[in-house]
CSV table of C-alpha atoms and ligand atoms in Angstrom, one decimal:
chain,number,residue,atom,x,y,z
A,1,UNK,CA,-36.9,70.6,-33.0
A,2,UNK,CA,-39.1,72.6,-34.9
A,3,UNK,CA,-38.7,71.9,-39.2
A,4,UNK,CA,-38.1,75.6,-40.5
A,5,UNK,CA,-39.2,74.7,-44.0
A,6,UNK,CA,-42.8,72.6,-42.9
A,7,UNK,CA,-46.0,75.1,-42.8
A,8,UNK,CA,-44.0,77.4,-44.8
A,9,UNK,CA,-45.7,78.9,-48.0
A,10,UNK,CA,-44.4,81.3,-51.0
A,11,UNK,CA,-45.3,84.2,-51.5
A,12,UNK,CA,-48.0,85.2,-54.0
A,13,UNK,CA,-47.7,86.3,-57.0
A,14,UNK,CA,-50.2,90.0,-58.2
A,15,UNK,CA,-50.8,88.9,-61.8
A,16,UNK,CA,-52.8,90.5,-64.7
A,17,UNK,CA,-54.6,88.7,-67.4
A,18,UNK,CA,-57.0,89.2,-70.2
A,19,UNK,CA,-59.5,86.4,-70.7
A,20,UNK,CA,-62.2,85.7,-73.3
A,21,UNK,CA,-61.8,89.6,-73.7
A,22,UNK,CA,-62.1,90.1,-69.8
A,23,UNK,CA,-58.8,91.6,-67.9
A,24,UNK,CA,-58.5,89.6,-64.6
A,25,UNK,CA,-56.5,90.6,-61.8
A,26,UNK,CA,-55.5,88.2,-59.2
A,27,UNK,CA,-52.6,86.5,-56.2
A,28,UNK,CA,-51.8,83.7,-57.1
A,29,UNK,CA,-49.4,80.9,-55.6
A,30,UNK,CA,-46.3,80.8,-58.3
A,31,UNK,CA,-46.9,76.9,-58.4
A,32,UNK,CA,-50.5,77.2,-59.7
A,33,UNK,CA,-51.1,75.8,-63.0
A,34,UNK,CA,-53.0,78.2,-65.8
A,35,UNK,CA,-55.6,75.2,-65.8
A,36,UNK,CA,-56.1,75.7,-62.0
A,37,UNK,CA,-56.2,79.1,-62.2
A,38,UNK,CA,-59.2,79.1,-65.3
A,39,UNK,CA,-61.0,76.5,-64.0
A,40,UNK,CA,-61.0,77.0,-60.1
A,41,UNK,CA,-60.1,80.8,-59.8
A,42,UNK,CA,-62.0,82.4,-63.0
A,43,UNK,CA,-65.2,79.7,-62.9
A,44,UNK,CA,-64.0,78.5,-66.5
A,45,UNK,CA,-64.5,75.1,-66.3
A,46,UNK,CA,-64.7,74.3,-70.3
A,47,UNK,CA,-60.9,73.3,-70.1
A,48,UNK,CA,-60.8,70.1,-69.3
A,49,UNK,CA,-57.6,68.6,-67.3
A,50,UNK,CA,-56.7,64.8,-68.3
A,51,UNK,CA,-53.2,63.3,-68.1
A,52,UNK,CA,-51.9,66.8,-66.3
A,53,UNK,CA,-48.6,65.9,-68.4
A,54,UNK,CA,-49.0,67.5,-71.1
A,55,UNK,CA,-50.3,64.7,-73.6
A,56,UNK,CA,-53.8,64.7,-74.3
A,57,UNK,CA,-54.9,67.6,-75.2
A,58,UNK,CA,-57.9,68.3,-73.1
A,59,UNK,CA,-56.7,71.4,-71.8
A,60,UNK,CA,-55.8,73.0,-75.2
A,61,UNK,CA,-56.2,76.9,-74.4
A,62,UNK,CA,-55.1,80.1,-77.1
A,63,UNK,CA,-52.6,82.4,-75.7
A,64,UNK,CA,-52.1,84.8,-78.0
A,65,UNK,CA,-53.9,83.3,-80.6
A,66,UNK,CA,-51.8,80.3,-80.5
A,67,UNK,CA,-52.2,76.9,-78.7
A,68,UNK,CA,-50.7,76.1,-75.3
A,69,UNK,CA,-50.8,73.4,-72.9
A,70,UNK,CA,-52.8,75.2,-69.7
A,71,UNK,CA,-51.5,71.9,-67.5
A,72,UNK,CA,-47.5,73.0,-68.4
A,73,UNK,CA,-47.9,76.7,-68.1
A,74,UNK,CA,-48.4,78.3,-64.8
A,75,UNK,CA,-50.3,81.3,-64.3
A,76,UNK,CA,-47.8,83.2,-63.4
A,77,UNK,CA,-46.4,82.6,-67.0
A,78,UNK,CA,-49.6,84.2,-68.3
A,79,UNK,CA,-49.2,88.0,-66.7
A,80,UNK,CA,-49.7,90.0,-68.9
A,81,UNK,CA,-51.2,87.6,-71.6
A,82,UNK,CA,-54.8,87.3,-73.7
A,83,UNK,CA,-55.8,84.0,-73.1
A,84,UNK,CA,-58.6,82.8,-74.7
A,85,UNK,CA,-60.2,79.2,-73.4
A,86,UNK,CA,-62.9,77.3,-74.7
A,87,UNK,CA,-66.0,79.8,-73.4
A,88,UNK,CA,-65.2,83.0,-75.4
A,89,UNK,CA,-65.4,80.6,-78.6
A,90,UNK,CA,-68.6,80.3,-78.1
A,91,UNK,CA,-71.7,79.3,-76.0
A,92,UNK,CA,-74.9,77.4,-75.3
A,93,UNK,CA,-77.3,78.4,-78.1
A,94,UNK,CA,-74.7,80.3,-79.7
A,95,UNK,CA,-72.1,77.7,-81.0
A,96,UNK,CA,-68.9,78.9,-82.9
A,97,UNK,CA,-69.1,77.2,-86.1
A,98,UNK,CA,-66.2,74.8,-85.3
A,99,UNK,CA,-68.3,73.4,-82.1
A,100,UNK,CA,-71.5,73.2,-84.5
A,101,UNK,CA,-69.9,71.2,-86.9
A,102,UNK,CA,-68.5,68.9,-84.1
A,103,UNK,CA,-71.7,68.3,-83.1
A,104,UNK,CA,-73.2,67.9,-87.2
A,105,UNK,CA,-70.9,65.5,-87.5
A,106,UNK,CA,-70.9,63.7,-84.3
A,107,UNK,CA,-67.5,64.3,-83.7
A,108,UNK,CA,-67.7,63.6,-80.2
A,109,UNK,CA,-69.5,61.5,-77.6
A,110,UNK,CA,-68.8,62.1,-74.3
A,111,UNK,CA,-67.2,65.2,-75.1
A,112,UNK,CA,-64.0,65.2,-72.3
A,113,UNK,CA,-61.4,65.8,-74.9
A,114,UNK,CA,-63.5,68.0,-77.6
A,115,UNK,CA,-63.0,71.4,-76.2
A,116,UNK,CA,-59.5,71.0,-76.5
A,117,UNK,CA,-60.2,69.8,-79.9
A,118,UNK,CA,-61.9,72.9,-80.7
A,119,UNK,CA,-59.2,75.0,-79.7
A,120,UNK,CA,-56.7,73.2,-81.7
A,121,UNK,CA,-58.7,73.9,-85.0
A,122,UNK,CA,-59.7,76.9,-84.2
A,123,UNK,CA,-55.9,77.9,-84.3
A,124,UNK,CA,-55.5,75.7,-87.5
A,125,UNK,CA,-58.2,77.2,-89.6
A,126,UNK,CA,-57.1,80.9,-88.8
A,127,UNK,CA,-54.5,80.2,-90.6
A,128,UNK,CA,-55.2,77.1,-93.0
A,129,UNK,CA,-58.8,78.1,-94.1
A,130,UNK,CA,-58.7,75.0,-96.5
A,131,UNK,CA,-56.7,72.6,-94.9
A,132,UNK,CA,-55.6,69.2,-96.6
A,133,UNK,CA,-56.8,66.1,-94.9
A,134,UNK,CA,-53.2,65.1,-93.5
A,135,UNK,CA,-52.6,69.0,-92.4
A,136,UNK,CA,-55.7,68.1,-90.7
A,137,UNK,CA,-54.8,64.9,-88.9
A,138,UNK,CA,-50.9,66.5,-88.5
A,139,UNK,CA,-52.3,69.3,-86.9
A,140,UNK,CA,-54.2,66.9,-84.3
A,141,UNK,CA,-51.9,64.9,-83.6
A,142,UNK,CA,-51.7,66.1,-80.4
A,143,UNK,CA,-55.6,65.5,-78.9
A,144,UNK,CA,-56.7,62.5,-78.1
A,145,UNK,CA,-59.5,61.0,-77.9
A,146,UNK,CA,-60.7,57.6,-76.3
A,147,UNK,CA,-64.0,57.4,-77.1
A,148,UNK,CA,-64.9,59.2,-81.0
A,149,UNK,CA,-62.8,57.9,-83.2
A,150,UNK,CA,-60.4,60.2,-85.4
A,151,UNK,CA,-62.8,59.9,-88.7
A,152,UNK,CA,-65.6,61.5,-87.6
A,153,UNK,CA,-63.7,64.5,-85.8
A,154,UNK,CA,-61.7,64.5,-89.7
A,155,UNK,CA,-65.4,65.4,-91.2
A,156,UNK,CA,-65.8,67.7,-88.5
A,157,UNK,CA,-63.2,69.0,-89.2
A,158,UNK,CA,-63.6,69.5,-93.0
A,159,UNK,CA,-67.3,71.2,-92.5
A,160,UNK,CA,-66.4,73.8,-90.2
A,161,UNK,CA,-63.7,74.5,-92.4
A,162,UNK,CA,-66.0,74.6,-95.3
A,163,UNK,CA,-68.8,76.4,-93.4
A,164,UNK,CA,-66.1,79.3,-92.2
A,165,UNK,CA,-65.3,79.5,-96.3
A,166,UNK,CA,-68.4,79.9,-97.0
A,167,UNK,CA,-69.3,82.8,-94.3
A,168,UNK,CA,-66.6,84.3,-95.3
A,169,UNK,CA,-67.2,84.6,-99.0
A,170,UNK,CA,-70.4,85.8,-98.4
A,171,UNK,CA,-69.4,88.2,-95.8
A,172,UNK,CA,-66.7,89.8,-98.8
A,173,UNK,CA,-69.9,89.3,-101.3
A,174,UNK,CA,-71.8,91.8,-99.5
A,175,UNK,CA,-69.1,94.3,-98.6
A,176,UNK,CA,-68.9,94.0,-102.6
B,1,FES,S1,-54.4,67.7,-69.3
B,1,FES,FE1,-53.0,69.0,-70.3
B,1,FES,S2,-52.3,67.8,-72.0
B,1,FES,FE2,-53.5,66.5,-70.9
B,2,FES,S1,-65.4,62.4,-77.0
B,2,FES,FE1,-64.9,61.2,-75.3
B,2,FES,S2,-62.7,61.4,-75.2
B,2,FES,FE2,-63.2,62.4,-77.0
């Protein structure tokens, strides 16, 4: 007797998203992951996947500006979204001032868990341009890291926020 459910597949799904600025349009299986679909569909591999359960971090994206977990959201959840993942931050040779400060302060070693790092500050500094130290650390809470340790991410922390100050005061200086 033939199994009516085996070999059986679901139907795909048209969605249409905007990422790092780019729309994208694309079928997609419904159970696809928005990590999947960035990383093996779009080429994006800057999002890292770790635990796949939503607890590390690594895989830290912006939709909409704010942070989402792209191992709990499927793409299908992202129609009609801007989502923006660790590459339209910034690039080789031209490093967003959060990633240069990472790397300043050697917040990071072997790097897994920074972009989703990156992401997470990003998000906290667009609103919190002067953070306190424990709005820092509360804000992270959520990223981990095995290999770093949290003090030097902290100071990594503290001089992009400082550097993106700075820029921005003298951006308003000559506007003046
Ligand atoms: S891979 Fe998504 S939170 Fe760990
Ligand atoms: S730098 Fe290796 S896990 Fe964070």
């Amino acid at each position: 007797m033939t199994n009516p459910v085996a070999g059986t597949r679901p139907a795909l799904h048209a969605i249409r998203v905007t990422v790092n600025g780019v729309v994208h349009e694309a079928s997609v299986d419904p159970r696809t992951t928005l990590a999947d679909f960035v990383r093996g569909d779009l080429g994006l591999g800057g999002t890292h996947v770790g635990c796949e359960h939503g607890v590390c971090g690594a895989c830290t994206i912006l939709v909409e500006g704010e942070t989402a977990r792209a191992c709990l959201m499927l793409a299908v959840q992202a129609d009609g979204r801007s989502i923006t993942t660790i590459e339209g931050i910034g690039a080789e040779g031209a490093l967003h001032p959060i990633q240069q400060a990472f790397v300043d302060e050697r917040g990071l070693q072997c790097g897994f868990c920074t972009p989703g790092f990156v992401m997470t500050v990003h998000e906290l500094l667009a609103t919190r341009p002067d953070p306190s130290d424990e709005e820092i650390l509360d804000h992270l809470g959520g990223n981990l890291c095995r290999c770093t340790g949290y003090e030097s991410i902290l100071r990594s922390v503290r001089l992009a926020a400082r550097r993106l100050r700075e820029a921005k005061a003298a951006g308003a200086e000559e506007k003046a």
